[in-house]
PDB file of C-alpha atoms in Angstrom:
ATOM      1  CA  MET A   1      40.023 -46.970  57.358  1.00 56.00           C
ATOM      2  CA  THR A   2      38.763 -46.075  53.905  1.00 61.00           C
ATOM      3  CA  PHE A   3      40.993 -45.073  51.008  1.00 63.00           C
ATOM      4  CA  ALA A   4      39.419 -41.597  50.828  1.00 71.00           C
ATOM      5  CA  ARG A   5      40.063 -40.998  54.513  1.00 74.00           C
ATOM      6  CA  LEU A   6      43.687 -42.152  54.218  1.00 70.00           C
ATOM      7  CA  THR A   7      44.212 -39.771  51.302  1.00 71.00           C
ATOM      8  CA  ARG A   8      42.853 -36.849  53.329  1.00 76.00           C
ATOM      9  CA  LEU A   9      44.849 -37.852  56.426  1.00 79.00           C
ATOM     10  CA  ALA A  10      48.272 -38.305  54.786  1.00 76.00           C
ATOM     11  CA  PRO A  11      49.210 -34.600  54.443  1.00 75.00           C
ATOM     12  CA  HIS A  12      48.465 -34.021  58.145  1.00 81.00           C
ATOM     13  CA  VAL A  13      50.735 -36.719  59.570  1.00 84.00           C
ATOM     14  CA  ALA A  14      53.646 -34.850  61.195  1.00 86.00           C
ATOM     15  CA  ASP A  15      56.305 -37.587  60.961  1.00 90.00           C
ATOM     16  CA  GLU A  16      57.713 -37.616  57.421  1.00 91.00           C
ATOM     17  CA  GLY A  17      58.828 -41.247  57.699  1.00 93.00           C
ATOM     18  CA  ILE A  18      55.289 -42.338  58.544  1.00 90.00           C
ATOM     19  CA  ARG A  19      53.905 -40.087  55.801  1.00 90.00           C
ATOM     20  CA  LEU A  20      56.312 -41.641  53.272  1.00 94.00           C
ATOM     21  CA  THR A  21      55.237 -45.147  54.291  1.00 93.00           C
ATOM     22  CA  LEU A  22      51.588 -44.097  54.038  1.00 90.00           C
ATOM     23  CA  LEU A  23      52.171 -42.604  50.569  1.00 92.00           C
ATOM     24  CA  ILE A  24      53.813 -45.822  49.374  1.00 95.00           C
ATOM     25  CA  ARG A  25      50.903 -47.899  50.723  1.00 92.00           C
ATOM     26  CA  LEU A  26      48.367 -45.607  49.058  1.00 90.00           C
ATOM     27  CA  LEU A  27      50.264 -45.852  45.760  1.00 94.00           C
ATOM     28  CA  GLU A  28      50.224 -49.644  46.013  1.00 94.00           C
ATOM     29  CA  THR A  29      46.412 -49.533  45.872  1.00 91.00           C
ATOM     30  CA  GLY A  30      46.630 -47.957  42.405  1.00 92.00           C
ATOM     31  CA  LYS A  31      43.870 -45.500  43.319  1.00 89.00           C
ATOM     32  CA  LEU A  32      45.788 -42.241  43.847  1.00 90.00           C
ATOM     33  CA  ASN A  33      45.414 -39.665  41.106  1.00 91.00           C
ATOM     34  CA  HIS A  34      48.232 -37.300  40.173  1.00 93.00           C
ATOM     35  CA  GLN A  35      46.658 -34.359  42.010  1.00 90.00           C
ATOM     36  CA  ASP A  36      46.539 -36.367  45.261  1.00 88.00           C
ATOM     37  CA  ILE A  37      50.162 -37.444  44.802  1.00 92.00           C
ATOM     38  CA  VAL A  38      51.295 -33.838  44.256  1.00 92.00           C
ATOM     39  CA  GLN A  39      49.306 -32.677  47.287  1.00 87.00           C
ATOM     40  CA  ILE A  40      50.955 -35.277  49.517  1.00 89.00           C
ATOM     41  CA  LEU A  41      54.477 -34.779  48.099  1.00 92.00           C
ATOM     42  CA  CYS A  42      54.218 -31.001  48.629  1.00 90.00           C
ATOM     43  CA  THR A  43      53.863 -31.579  52.380  1.00 88.00           C
ATOM     44  CA  PHE A  44      57.384 -33.009  52.652  1.00 92.00           C
ATOM     45  CA  THR A  45      60.421 -30.893  53.514  1.00 92.00           C
ATOM     46  CA  VAL A  46      63.019 -33.432  52.374  1.00 92.00           C
ATOM     47  CA  GLU A  47      64.540 -32.301  49.074  1.00 94.00           C
ATOM     48  CA  ASN A  48      64.783 -35.887  47.761  1.00 95.00           C
ATOM     49  CA  LEU A  49      60.995 -36.216  47.963  1.00 96.00           C
ATOM     50  CA  LEU A  50      60.281 -32.804  46.463  1.00 95.00           C
ATOM     51  CA  ALA A  51      62.460 -33.788  43.490  1.00 96.00           C
ATOM     52  CA  PHE A  52      59.627 -36.000  42.228  1.00 96.00           C
ATOM     53  CA  ILE A  53      57.622 -32.851  41.357  1.00 95.00           C
ATOM     54  CA  SER A  54      60.489 -30.846  39.854  1.00 91.00           C
ATOM     55  CA  ASP A  55      60.436 -28.981  36.532  1.00 89.00           C
ATOM     56  CA  LYS A  56      63.946 -30.158  35.702  1.00 91.00           C
ATOM     57  CA  GLU A  57      64.578 -32.494  32.773  1.00 90.00           C
ATOM     58  CA  TYR A  58      65.739 -35.269  35.078  1.00 92.00           C
ATOM     59  CA  ARG A  59      66.700 -35.669  38.723  1.00 94.00           C
ATOM     60  CA  ARG A  60      69.186 -37.710  40.705  1.00 95.00           C
ATOM     61  CA  ILE A  61      68.448 -38.324  44.365  1.00 97.00           C
ATOM     62  CA  GLY A  62      70.278 -40.210  47.073  1.00 95.00           C
ATOM     63  CA  TYR A  63      69.416 -43.883  47.335  1.00 95.00           C
ATOM     64  CA  SER A  64      67.453 -45.490  50.127  1.00 94.00           C
ATOM     65  CA  ASP A  65      65.259 -48.569  49.969  1.00 95.00           C
ATOM     66  CA  SER A  66      62.144 -46.509  50.696  1.00 96.00           C
ATOM     67  CA  LEU A  67      62.971 -43.931  48.000  1.00 97.00           C
ATOM     68  CA  TRP A  68      63.519 -46.713  45.462  1.00 97.00           C
ATOM     69  CA  VAL A  69      60.167 -48.303  46.368  1.00 97.00           C
ATOM     70  CA  LEU A  70      58.511 -44.880  46.087  1.00 98.00           C
ATOM     71  CA  ALA A  71      60.096 -44.269  42.659  1.00 98.00           C
ATOM     72  CA  VAL A  72      58.891 -47.654  41.400  1.00 97.00           C
ATOM     73  CA  GLN A  73      55.356 -46.987  42.695  1.00 98.00           C
ATOM     74  CA  LEU A  74      55.307 -43.479  41.196  1.00 98.00           C
ATOM     75  CA  LYS A  75      56.338 -44.925  37.829  1.00 96.00           C
ATOM     76  CA  ALA A  76      53.607 -47.575  38.082  1.00 96.00           C
ATOM     77  CA  ALA A  77      51.124 -44.733  38.690  1.00 95.00           C
ATOM     78  CA  GLY A  78      52.397 -42.937  35.568  1.00 94.00           C
ATOM     79  CA  PHE A  79      53.606 -40.067  37.754  1.00 96.00           C
ATOM     80  CA  ILE A  80      57.317 -40.195  36.844  1.00 96.00           C
ATOM     81  CA  ARG A  81      59.279 -41.841  34.058  1.00 93.00           C
ATOM     82  CA  LYS A  82      62.319 -44.058  33.885  1.00 86.00           C
ATOM     83  CA  PRO A  83      63.512 -44.575  37.455  1.00 95.00           C
ATOM     84  CA  LYS A  84      66.849 -46.321  37.312  1.00 95.00           C
ATOM     85  CA  TRP A  85      69.920 -46.878  39.407  1.00 93.00           C
ATOM     86  CA  ASP A  86      72.766 -44.548  38.432  1.00 88.00           C
ATOM     87  CA  GLU A  87      75.820 -46.668  39.228  1.00 89.00           C
ATOM     88  CA  LYS A  88      78.300 -43.872  38.550  1.00 90.00           C
ATOM     89  CA  TYR A  89      76.747 -41.505  41.092  1.00 88.00           C
ATOM     90  CA  LYS A  90      75.152 -44.143  43.380  1.00 91.00           C
ATOM     91  CA  ARG A  91      71.819 -42.386  43.029  1.00 96.00           C
ATOM     92  CA  ILE A  92      68.305 -42.914  41.676  1.00 97.00           C
ATOM     93  CA  ARG A  93      67.779 -41.144  38.336  1.00 96.00           C
ATOM     94  CA  PHE A  94      64.334 -40.360  36.875  1.00 96.00           C
ATOM     95  CA  VAL A  95      62.255 -37.904  34.845  1.00 94.00           C
ATOM     96  CA  PRO A  96      60.112 -36.018  37.418  1.00 93.00           C
ATOM     97  CA  HIS A  97      56.350 -35.526  37.230  1.00 88.00           C
ATOM     98  CA  ASN A  98      56.130 -31.960  35.937  1.00 78.00           C
ATOM     99  CA  ARG A  99      58.675 -32.640  33.205  1.00 64.00           C
ATOM    100  CA  SER A 100      57.205 -36.056  32.395  1.00 54.00           C
ATOM    101  CA  PHE A 101      53.697 -34.586  32.203  1.00 59.00           C
ATOM    102  CA  SER A 102      54.752 -31.761  29.878  1.00 50.00           C
ATOM    103  CA  MET A 103      56.497 -34.245  27.557  1.00 48.00           C
ATOM    104  CA  THR A 104      53.228 -36.135  26.969  1.00 51.00           C
ATOM    105  CA  LYS A 105      51.202 -33.064  25.933  1.00 48.00           C
TER     106      LYS A 105
END
């Protein structure tokens, strides 16, 4: 399956776990642009995933291995800034896309 087809398919996959895995795999290719990432993230209903496109100054979300991998891949894509483990709250802390993007203008 081609990259372009995978990008178009991702928002239409009903299972959010499969969609998350697909998003991570697409990010690993290094070919997703920010608009594609936003489009895919907006299809999720899980608040932890929607936090990556928040207007807030920073976000803390519950930890899972897949969310940590996603945060690392989103940082590598220049989509978010500074993902780190917040030991005090046992959560992932980062600067989300909309806030990160506005800080670079």
